[in-house]
Amino acid sequence: MSDRIVILTGAGISAESGLGTFRDEGGLWAQHRIEDVATPEGFARDPALVHDFYNARRAQAAAAKPNAAHKAIARLEAEHPGEVLIVTQNVDALHEAAGSRNVLHMHGALSRALCHACAHRWQAPEAMQPDDPCPACKAPATRPDVVWFGEIPYHMDEIEEALSRATLFAAIGTSGNVYPAAGFVTAARQLGIPTIEFNLDPSETSPLFDERRLGRASQTVPDWTRTLGS
Ligand code: APR
């Protein structure tokens, strides 16, 4: 039976591509209040502020390049005889830019826009404004297609199904602070699936992993994927 690797990624895998993480020193949640820019209530209160926040992140993400960690797992997906699924909490498109195809964005994507009146989704423009009309229903009800705190992450059924069949679970560059993603390692352990974590520093969930590789993802991840190949 060929193996099936599920790889959860967080902001840390994109840090060396120049994109800010959330909880590191000076991270995004040190610069902005979550309740202002990453909740439905914050968006209802001040949609322009929220669009400004995501417009800035969309521009940064568009200018960023995938790093050696993104490229290593894209190569793994292309060359590994078994299945490789990336479940990312990130809203950038660096996995796809590195060549990964099997990617689930459980927290949505900066590249997509959502109409909160009719649920239509489309390719987001570079910059979005509160009164942009929805291309489908024309209502001035557009928002970034990003999952905010208090909202249900995407693809959970598919993720749970993939985890139940996995032969290896890896987490790269995530602090293990936010559920349901932070709970995937516990689900893997309960299923007897080997687990490995890649992080700069020990995360909240580090003690739950069978193996931990500390260091920058651009170093530790390629070293790991090379061993999987041999
Ligand atoms: N290599 C490996 N790990 C790194 C690197 C690096 N170069 N740089 C930072 N890290 C690690 C940090 O040590 C930290 O554990 O990446 C992790 C980033 O943690 P967070 O900033 O909390 O990001 P993340 O875990 O992805 O946050 C999860 O929280 O705010 C929500 O929706 C948001 O998707 C996000 C979710």
PDB file of C-alpha atoms and ligand atoms in Angstrom:
ATOM      1  CA  MET A   1       0.000   0.000   0.000  1.00  0.00           C
ATOM      2  CA  SER A   2       1.701   3.250  -1.077  1.00  0.00           C
ATOM      3  CA  ASP A   3       1.995   5.800   1.662  1.00  0.00           C
ATOM      4  CA  ARG A   4      -0.190   8.872   2.059  1.00  0.00           C
ATOM      5  CA  ILE A   5       1.419  11.937   3.569  1.00  0.00           C
ATOM      6  CA  VAL A   6      -0.699  14.790   4.965  1.00  0.00           C
ATOM      7  CA  ILE A   7       1.281  18.003   5.468  1.00  0.00           C
ATOM      8  CA  LEU A   8      -0.223  20.862   7.502  1.00  0.00           C
ATOM      9  CA  THR A   9       1.464  24.207   6.883  1.00  0.00           C
ATOM     10  CA  GLY A  10       1.242  27.511   8.725  1.00  0.00           C
ATOM     11  CA  ALA A  11       2.621  31.024   8.387  1.00  0.00           C
ATOM     12  CA  GLY A  12       6.138  29.862   9.324  1.00  0.00           C
ATOM     13  CA  ILE A  13       6.634  28.152   5.970  1.00  0.00           C
ATOM     14  CA  SER A  14       6.114  31.494   4.215  1.00  0.00           C
ATOM     15  CA  ALA A  15       8.204  33.536   6.681  1.00  0.00           C
ATOM     16  CA  GLU A  16      11.402  33.117   4.631  1.00  0.00           C
ATOM     17  CA  SER A  17       9.477  34.310   1.580  1.00  0.00           C
ATOM     18  CA  GLY A  18       9.055  37.598   3.415  1.00  0.00           C
ATOM     19  CA  LEU A  19       5.436  37.164   4.552  1.00  0.00           C
ATOM     20  CA  GLY A  20       4.749  38.041   8.186  1.00  0.00           C
ATOM     21  CA  THR A  21       3.647  35.402  10.654  1.00  0.00           C
ATOM     22  CA  PHE A  22       0.936  36.114  13.216  1.00  0.00           C
ATOM     23  CA  ARG A  23       2.372  35.375  16.630  1.00  0.00           C
ATOM     24  CA  ASP A  24       6.095  35.831  16.279  1.00  0.00           C
ATOM     25  CA  GLU A  25       7.731  38.950  17.724  1.00  0.00           C
ATOM     26  CA  GLY A  26       6.211  41.927  15.851  1.00  0.00           C
ATOM     27  CA  GLY A  27       3.858  39.616  13.936  1.00  0.00           C
ATOM     28  CA  LEU A  28       0.547  40.557  12.360  1.00  0.00           C
ATOM     29  CA  TRP A  29      -1.353  40.192  15.632  1.00  0.00           C
ATOM     30  CA  ALA A  30       1.074  42.577  17.294  1.00  0.00           C
ATOM     31  CA  GLN A  31       0.277  45.172  14.601  1.00  0.00           C
ATOM     32  CA  HIS A  32      -3.496  44.688  14.285  1.00  0.00           C
ATOM     33  CA  ARG A  33      -6.285  43.605  16.675  1.00  0.00           C
ATOM     34  CA  ILE A  34      -7.743  40.267  15.571  1.00  0.00           C
ATOM     35  CA  GLU A  35     -11.228  41.499  16.493  1.00  0.00           C
ATOM     36  CA  ASP A  36     -10.805  44.459  14.122  1.00  0.00           C
ATOM     37  CA  VAL A  37      -9.477  42.708  10.995  1.00  0.00           C
ATOM     38  CA  ALA A  38     -10.175  38.972  11.302  1.00  0.00           C
ATOM     39  CA  THR A  39     -13.759  38.618  12.564  1.00  0.00           C
ATOM     40  CA  PRO A  40     -17.161  39.076  10.886  1.00  0.00           C
ATOM     41  CA  GLU A  41     -18.016  41.641  13.582  1.00  0.00           C
ATOM     42  CA  GLY A  42     -14.887  43.659  12.775  1.00  0.00           C
ATOM     43  CA  PHE A  43     -15.778  43.585   9.084  1.00  0.00           C
ATOM     44  CA  ALA A  44     -19.354  44.717   9.786  1.00  0.00           C
ATOM     45  CA  ARG A  45     -18.002  47.547  11.963  1.00  0.00           C
ATOM     46  CA  ASP A  46     -15.370  48.826   9.505  1.00  0.00           C
ATOM     47  CA  PRO A  47     -15.214  47.038   6.113  1.00  0.00           C
ATOM     48  CA  ALA A  48     -12.766  49.603   4.718  1.00  0.00           C
ATOM     49  CA  LEU A  49     -10.226  48.841   7.487  1.00  0.00           C
ATOM     50  CA  VAL A  50     -10.548  45.108   6.822  1.00  0.00           C
ATOM     51  CA  HIS A  51     -10.202  45.531   3.052  1.00  0.00           C
ATOM     52  CA  ASP A  52      -7.110  47.705   3.615  1.00  0.00           C
ATOM     53  CA  PHE A  53      -5.583  44.955   5.798  1.00  0.00           C
ATOM     54  CA  TYR A  54      -6.197  42.229   3.215  1.00  0.00           C
ATOM     55  CA  ASN A  55      -5.314  44.462   0.240  1.00  0.00           C
ATOM     56  CA  ALA A  56      -1.882  45.027   1.824  1.00  0.00           C
ATOM     57  CA  ARG A  57      -1.425  41.287   2.492  1.00  0.00           C
ATOM     58  CA  ARG A  58      -2.634  40.437  -1.043  1.00  0.00           C
ATOM     59  CA  ALA A  59      -0.039  42.816  -2.540  1.00  0.00           C
ATOM     60  CA  GLN A  60       2.746  41.380  -0.351  1.00  0.00           C
ATOM     61  CA  ALA A  61       1.737  37.808  -1.154  1.00  0.00           C
ATOM     62  CA  ALA A  62       1.617  38.569  -4.893  1.00  0.00           C
ATOM     63  CA  ALA A  63       5.204  39.884  -4.744  1.00  0.00           C
ATOM     64  CA  ALA A  64       6.509  36.959  -2.661  1.00  0.00           C
ATOM     65  CA  LYS A  65       8.313  33.940  -4.100  1.00  0.00           C
ATOM     66  CA  PRO A  66       8.133  30.351  -2.867  1.00  0.00           C
ATOM     67  CA  ASN A  67      11.155  29.304  -0.810  1.00  0.00           C
ATOM     68  CA  ALA A  68      13.056  26.007  -0.607  1.00  0.00           C
ATOM     69  CA  ALA A  69      10.485  24.542   1.793  1.00  0.00           C
ATOM     70  CA  HIS A  70       7.552  25.152  -0.591  1.00  0.00           C
ATOM     71  CA  LYS A  71       9.629  23.769  -3.471  1.00  0.00           C
ATOM     72  CA  ALA A  72      10.701  20.667  -1.547  1.00  0.00           C
ATOM     73  CA  ILE A  73       7.123  19.604  -0.809  1.00  0.00           C
ATOM     74  CA  ALA A  74       6.051  20.389  -4.367  1.00  0.00           C
ATOM     75  CA  ARG A  75       8.852  18.103  -5.587  1.00  0.00           C
ATOM     76  CA  LEU A  76       7.789  15.467  -3.056  1.00  0.00           C
ATOM     77  CA  GLU A  77       4.225  15.590  -4.436  1.00  0.00           C
ATOM     78  CA  ALA A  78       5.536  15.238  -8.002  1.00  0.00           C
ATOM     79  CA  GLU A  79       8.070  12.470  -7.348  1.00  0.00           C
ATOM     80  CA  HIS A  80       6.745  10.466  -4.398  1.00  0.00           C
ATOM     81  CA  PRO A  81       5.029   7.188  -5.366  1.00  0.00           C
ATOM     82  CA  GLY A  82       2.314   7.727  -2.734  1.00  0.00           C
ATOM     83  CA  GLU A  83      -0.129  10.590  -2.199  1.00  0.00           C
ATOM     84  CA  VAL A  84       0.935  13.961  -0.763  1.00  0.00           C
ATOM     85  CA  LEU A  85      -1.782  16.361   0.435  1.00  0.00           C
ATOM     86  CA  ILE A  86      -1.014  19.865   1.656  1.00  0.00           C
ATOM     87  CA  VAL A  87      -3.529  21.293   4.115  1.00  0.00           C
ATOM     88  CA  THR A  88      -2.549  24.912   4.534  1.00  0.00           C
ATOM     89  CA  GLN A  89      -3.746  27.518   7.015  1.00  0.00           C
ATOM     90  CA  ASN A  90      -2.048  30.110   4.806  1.00  0.00           C
ATOM     91  CA  VAL A  91      -3.976  32.366   2.465  1.00  0.00           C
ATOM     92  CA  ASP A  92      -1.002  33.030   0.165  1.00  0.00           C
ATOM     93  CA  ALA A  93      -0.517  31.005  -3.053  1.00  0.00           C
ATOM     94  CA  LEU A  94       3.129  30.056  -2.512  1.00  0.00           C
ATOM     95  CA  HIS A  95       2.465  26.299  -2.493  1.00  0.00           C
ATOM     96  CA  GLU A  96       0.810  26.579  -5.914  1.00  0.00           C
ATOM     97  CA  ALA A  97       3.587  28.912  -7.123  1.00  0.00           C
ATOM     98  CA  ALA A  98       6.117  26.225  -6.130  1.00  0.00           C
ATOM     99  CA  GLY A  99       4.210  23.668  -8.237  1.00  0.00           C
ATOM    100  CA  SER A 100       2.028  21.922  -5.647  1.00  0.00           C
ATOM    101  CA  ARG A 101      -1.334  20.837  -7.036  1.00  0.00           C
ATOM    102  CA  ASN A 102      -2.949  18.933  -4.164  1.00  0.00           C
ATOM    103  CA  VAL A 103      -3.528  21.874  -1.796  1.00  0.00           C
ATOM    104  CA  LEU A 104      -6.491  22.597   0.494  1.00  0.00           C
ATOM    105  CA  HIS A 105      -6.730  26.164   1.827  1.00  0.00           C
ATOM    106  CA  MET A 106      -8.675  25.604   5.046  1.00  0.00           C
ATOM    107  CA  HIS A 107      -8.600  29.333   5.910  1.00  0.00           C
ATOM    108  CA  GLY A 108      -9.449  30.524   2.403  1.00  0.00           C
ATOM    109  CA  ALA A 109      -7.254  32.480  -0.012  1.00  0.00           C
ATOM    110  CA  LEU A 110      -6.299  36.113  -0.641  1.00  0.00           C
ATOM    111  CA  SER A 111      -6.717  35.415  -4.371  1.00  0.00           C
ATOM    112  CA  ARG A 112     -10.468  34.828  -3.957  1.00  0.00           C
ATOM    113  CA  ALA A 113     -13.347  37.196  -3.236  1.00  0.00           C
ATOM    114  CA  LEU A 114     -16.694  36.240  -1.701  1.00  0.00           C
ATOM    115  CA  CYS A 115     -20.093  37.954  -1.843  1.00  0.00           C
ATOM    116  CA  HIS A 116     -21.675  37.844   1.602  1.00  0.00           C
ATOM    117  CA  ALA A 117     -25.090  38.461   0.028  1.00  0.00           C
ATOM    118  CA  CYS A 118     -25.241  35.618  -2.515  1.00  0.00           C
ATOM    119  CA  ALA A 119     -22.106  33.536  -1.663  1.00  0.00           C
ATOM    120  CA  HIS A 120     -20.717  33.967  -5.212  1.00  0.00           C
ATOM    121  CA  ARG A 121     -16.909  33.523  -5.361  1.00  0.00           C
ATOM    122  CA  TRP A 122     -14.524  34.980  -7.908  1.00  0.00           C
ATOM    123  CA  GLN A 123     -10.900  35.853  -8.533  1.00  0.00           C
ATOM    124  CA  ALA A 124     -10.154  38.810  -6.230  1.00  0.00           C
ATOM    125  CA  PRO A 125      -8.897  42.022  -7.837  1.00  0.00           C
ATOM    126  CA  GLU A 126      -5.599  43.404  -6.561  1.00  0.00           C
ATOM    127  CA  ALA A 127      -7.414  45.773  -4.213  1.00  0.00           C
ATOM    128  CA  MET A 128     -10.973  45.430  -2.955  1.00  0.00           C
ATOM    129  CA  GLN A 129     -13.215  48.215  -1.654  1.00  0.00           C
ATOM    130  CA  PRO A 130     -16.353  47.898   0.524  1.00  0.00           C
ATOM    131  CA  ASP A 131     -18.755  49.074  -2.199  1.00  0.00           C
ATOM    132  CA  ASP A 132     -17.384  46.874  -4.995  1.00  0.00           C
ATOM    133  CA  PRO A 133     -20.449  45.272  -6.601  1.00  0.00           C
ATOM    134  CA  CYS A 134     -20.663  41.477  -6.613  1.00  0.00           C
ATOM    135  CA  PRO A 135     -20.247  40.327 -10.263  1.00  0.00           C
ATOM    136  CA  ALA A 136     -23.249  37.996  -9.827  1.00  0.00           C
ATOM    137  CA  CYS A 137     -25.883  39.777  -7.725  1.00  0.00           C
ATOM    138  CA  LYS A 138     -24.434  43.324  -8.031  1.00  0.00           C
ATOM    139  CA  ALA A 139     -24.865  43.902  -4.262  1.00  0.00           C
ATOM    140  CA  PRO A 140     -22.082  46.015  -2.644  1.00  0.00           C
ATOM    141  CA  ALA A 141     -21.385  43.009  -0.395  1.00  0.00           C
ATOM    142  CA  THR A 142     -17.878  41.816  -1.270  1.00  0.00           C
ATOM    143  CA  ARG A 143     -15.297  40.512   1.233  1.00  0.00           C
ATOM    144  CA  PRO A 144     -12.040  38.600   1.070  1.00  0.00           C
ATOM    145  CA  ASP A 145     -12.712  34.834   0.826  1.00  0.00           C
ATOM    146  CA  VAL A 146     -10.711  34.293   4.036  1.00  0.00           C
ATOM    147  CA  VAL A 147     -12.042  32.335   7.024  1.00  0.00           C
ATOM    148  CA  TRP A 148     -12.233  34.631  10.071  1.00  0.00           C
ATOM    149  CA  PHE A 149     -12.287  33.703  13.735  1.00  0.00           C
ATOM    150  CA  GLY A 150     -15.695  32.317  14.597  1.00  0.00           C
ATOM    151  CA  GLU A 151     -16.245  31.011  11.052  1.00  0.00           C
ATOM    152  CA  ILE A 152     -16.053  27.399   9.857  1.00  0.00           C
ATOM    153  CA  PRO A 153     -12.817  26.447   8.075  1.00  0.00           C
ATOM    154  CA  TYR A 154     -13.136  25.047   4.551  1.00  0.00           C
ATOM    155  CA  HIS A 155     -12.646  21.424   3.375  1.00  0.00           C
ATOM    156  CA  MET A 156     -12.987  19.893   6.842  1.00  0.00           C
ATOM    157  CA  ASP A 157     -14.696  16.711   5.584  1.00  0.00           C
ATOM    158  CA  GLU A 158     -11.964  16.166   2.999  1.00  0.00           C
ATOM    159  CA  ILE A 159      -9.253  16.886   5.566  1.00  0.00           C
ATOM    160  CA  GLU A 160     -10.706  14.484   8.126  1.00  0.00           C
ATOM    161  CA  GLU A 161     -11.032  11.779   5.467  1.00  0.00           C
ATOM    162  CA  ALA A 162      -7.406  12.298   4.339  1.00  0.00           C
ATOM    163  CA  LEU A 163      -6.168  12.206   7.939  1.00  0.00           C
ATOM    164  CA  SER A 164      -8.048   8.951   8.576  1.00  0.00           C
ATOM    165  CA  ARG A 165      -6.167   7.309   5.659  1.00  0.00           C
ATOM    166  CA  ALA A 166      -2.769   8.967   6.225  1.00  0.00           C
ATOM    167  CA  THR A 167       0.407   6.982   6.851  1.00  0.00           C
ATOM    168  CA  LEU A 168       2.356  10.063   7.984  1.00  0.00           C
ATOM    169  CA  PHE A 169       1.330  13.501   9.350  1.00  0.00           C
ATOM    170  CA  ALA A 170       3.720  16.460   9.202  1.00  0.00           C
ATOM    171  CA  ALA A 171       3.198  20.019  10.479  1.00  0.00           C
ATOM    172  CA  ILE A 172       5.427  22.816   9.175  1.00  0.00           C
ATOM    173  CA  GLY A 173       5.627  26.366  10.557  1.00  0.00           C
ATOM    174  CA  THR A 174       2.523  26.489  12.706  1.00  0.00           C
ATOM    175  CA  SER A 175       2.321  27.545  16.352  1.00  0.00           C
ATOM    176  CA  GLY A 176      -0.479  25.096  17.132  1.00  0.00           C
ATOM    177  CA  ASN A 177      -2.616  27.853  18.616  1.00  0.00           C
ATOM    178  CA  VAL A 178      -5.678  27.712  16.380  1.00  0.00           C
ATOM    179  CA  TYR A 179      -8.200  24.865  16.123  1.00  0.00           C
ATOM    180  CA  PRO A 180      -9.241  22.760  14.303  1.00  0.00           C
ATOM    181  CA  ALA A 181      -5.767  22.684  12.656  1.00  0.00           C
ATOM    182  CA  ALA A 182      -4.016  22.425  16.035  1.00  0.00           C
ATOM    183  CA  GLY A 183      -6.024  19.280  16.745  1.00  0.00           C
ATOM    184  CA  PHE A 184      -4.895  17.343  13.657  1.00  0.00           C
ATOM    185  CA  VAL A 185      -1.827  15.939  15.441  1.00  0.00           C
ATOM    186  CA  THR A 186      -4.035  14.506  18.207  1.00  0.00           C
ATOM    187  CA  ALA A 187      -6.314  12.891  15.614  1.00  0.00           C
ATOM    188  CA  ALA A 188      -3.249  11.381  13.908  1.00  0.00           C
ATOM    189  CA  ARG A 189      -1.900  10.027  17.210  1.00  0.00           C
ATOM    190  CA  GLN A 190      -5.242   8.457  18.055  1.00  0.00           C
ATOM    191  CA  LEU A 191      -5.082   6.674  14.702  1.00  0.00           C
ATOM    192  CA  GLY A 192      -1.528   5.495  15.364  1.00  0.00           C
ATOM    193  CA  ILE A 193      -0.157   7.646  12.518  1.00  0.00           C
ATOM    194  CA  PRO A 194       3.495   8.755  12.883  1.00  0.00           C
ATOM    195  CA  THR A 195       3.809  12.548  13.325  1.00  0.00           C
ATOM    196  CA  ILE A 196       6.671  14.973  12.693  1.00  0.00           C
ATOM    197  CA  GLU A 197       6.876  18.730  13.350  1.00  0.00           C
ATOM    198  CA  PHE A 198       9.088  21.342  11.681  1.00  0.00           C
ATOM    199  CA  ASN A 199       9.365  24.632  13.520  1.00  0.00           C
ATOM    200  CA  LEU A 200      11.808  27.381  14.399  1.00  0.00           C
ATOM    201  CA  ASP A 201      10.915  27.006  18.081  1.00  0.00           C
ATOM    202  CA  PRO A 202       8.872  24.451  19.992  1.00  0.00           C
ATOM    203  CA  SER A 203       5.142  25.115  19.397  1.00  0.00           C
ATOM    204  CA  GLU A 204       2.122  24.647  21.655  1.00  0.00           C
ATOM    205  CA  THR A 205       1.646  21.172  20.213  1.00  0.00           C
ATOM    206  CA  SER A 206       5.315  20.129  20.014  1.00  0.00           C
ATOM    207  CA  PRO A 207       5.046  17.585  22.869  1.00  0.00           C
ATOM    208  CA  LEU A 208       2.401  15.695  20.866  1.00  0.00           C
ATOM    209  CA  PHE A 209       4.674  14.963  17.899  1.00  0.00           C
ATOM    210  CA  ASP A 210       6.740  11.767  17.658  1.00  0.00           C
ATOM    211  CA  GLU A 211       9.570  13.732  16.077  1.00  0.00           C
ATOM    212  CA  ARG A 212      10.513  17.436  16.007  1.00  0.00           C
ATOM    213  CA  ARG A 213      12.987  19.107  13.683  1.00  0.00           C
ATOM    214  CA  LEU A 214      13.905  22.587  14.896  1.00  0.00           C
ATOM    215  CA  GLY A 215      15.320  25.132  12.494  1.00  0.00           C
ATOM    216  CA  ARG A 216      14.325  27.212   9.494  1.00  0.00           C
ATOM    217  CA  ALA A 217      11.871  25.391   7.219  1.00  0.00           C
ATOM    218  CA  SER A 218      13.965  26.248   4.147  1.00  0.00           C
ATOM    219  CA  GLN A 219      16.698  24.021   5.643  1.00  0.00           C
ATOM    220  CA  THR A 220      14.836  21.345   7.615  1.00  0.00           C
ATOM    221  CA  VAL A 221      12.096  20.557   5.067  1.00  0.00           C
ATOM    222  CA  PRO A 222      14.328  19.858   2.038  1.00  0.00           C
ATOM    223  CA  ASP A 223      16.582  17.729   4.278  1.00  0.00           C
ATOM    224  CA  TRP A 224      13.503  15.725   5.265  1.00  0.00           C
ATOM    225  CA  THR A 225      11.950  15.302   1.805  1.00  0.00           C
ATOM    226  CA  ARG A 226      15.306  14.108   0.452  1.00  0.00           C
ATOM    227  CA  THR A 227      15.321  11.263   3.007  1.00  0.00           C
ATOM    228  CA  LEU A 228      11.747  10.306   2.049  1.00  0.00           C
ATOM    229  CA  GLY A 229      12.884   9.983  -1.546  1.00  0.00           C
ATOM    230  CA  SER A 230      15.730   7.574  -0.752  1.00  0.00           C
TER     231      SER A 230
HETATM  232  N1  APR B   1      10.780  28.067   9.688  1.00  0.00           N
HETATM  233  C1  APR B   1       9.967  27.271  10.430  1.00  0.00           C
HETATM  234  N2  APR B   1       9.050  27.753  11.313  1.00  0.00           N
HETATM  235  C2  APR B   1       8.961  29.092  11.439  1.00  0.00           C
HETATM  236  C3  APR B   1       9.777  29.991  10.708  1.00  0.00           C
HETATM  237  C4  APR B   1      10.715  29.419   9.793  1.00  0.00           C
HETATM  238  N3  APR B   1      11.538  30.187   9.065  1.00  0.00           N
HETATM  239  N4  APR B   1       9.462  31.268  11.079  1.00  0.00           N
HETATM  240  C5  APR B   1       8.476  31.158  12.004  1.00  0.00           C
HETATM  241  N5  APR B   1       8.185  29.866  12.227  1.00  0.00           N
HETATM  242  C6  APR B   1       7.168  29.306  13.129  1.00  0.00           C
HETATM  243  C7  APR B   1       7.027  30.055  14.434  1.00  0.00           C
HETATM  244  O1  APR B   1       7.938  29.554  15.399  1.00  0.00           O
HETATM  245  C8  APR B   1       5.567  29.730  14.805  1.00  0.00           C
HETATM  246  O2  APR B   1       5.493  28.522  15.554  1.00  0.00           O
HETATM  247  O3  APR B   1       5.926  29.434  12.481  1.00  0.00           O
HETATM  248  C9  APR B   1       4.891  29.518  13.461  1.00  0.00           C
HETATM  249  C10 APR B   1       3.956  30.646  13.082  1.00  0.00           C
HETATM  250  O4  APR B   1       2.908  30.638  14.016  1.00  0.00           O
HETATM  251  P1  APR B   1       1.706  31.677  13.820  1.00  0.00           P
HETATM  252  O5  APR B   1       2.257  33.039  13.542  1.00  0.00           O
HETATM  253  O6  APR B   1       0.781  31.481  14.981  1.00  0.00           O
HETATM  254  O7  APR B   1       0.994  31.201  12.477  1.00  0.00           O
HETATM  255  P2  APR B   1       0.002  29.988  12.276  1.00  0.00           P
HETATM  256  O8  APR B   1       0.324  28.871  13.199  1.00  0.00           O
HETATM  257  O9  APR B   1      -0.015  29.698  10.819  1.00  0.00           O
HETATM  258  O10 APR B   1      -1.420  30.630  12.703  1.00  0.00           O
HETATM  259  C11 APR B   1      -2.558  29.824  12.507  1.00  0.00           C
HETATM  260  O11 APR B   1      -3.966  31.660  13.157  1.00  0.00           O
HETATM  261  O12 APR B   1      -4.433  33.880  13.098  1.00  0.00           O
HETATM  262  C12 APR B   1      -4.783  32.670  12.576  1.00  0.00           C
HETATM  263  O13 APR B   1      -5.774  32.333  10.499  1.00  0.00           O
HETATM  264  C13 APR B   1      -4.557  32.645  11.095  1.00  0.00           C
HETATM  265  O14 APR B   1      -3.897  30.771   9.742  1.00  0.00           O
HETATM  266  C14 APR B   1      -3.557  31.524  10.907  1.00  0.00           C
HETATM  267  C15 APR B   1      -3.735  30.699  12.154  1.00  0.00           C
END
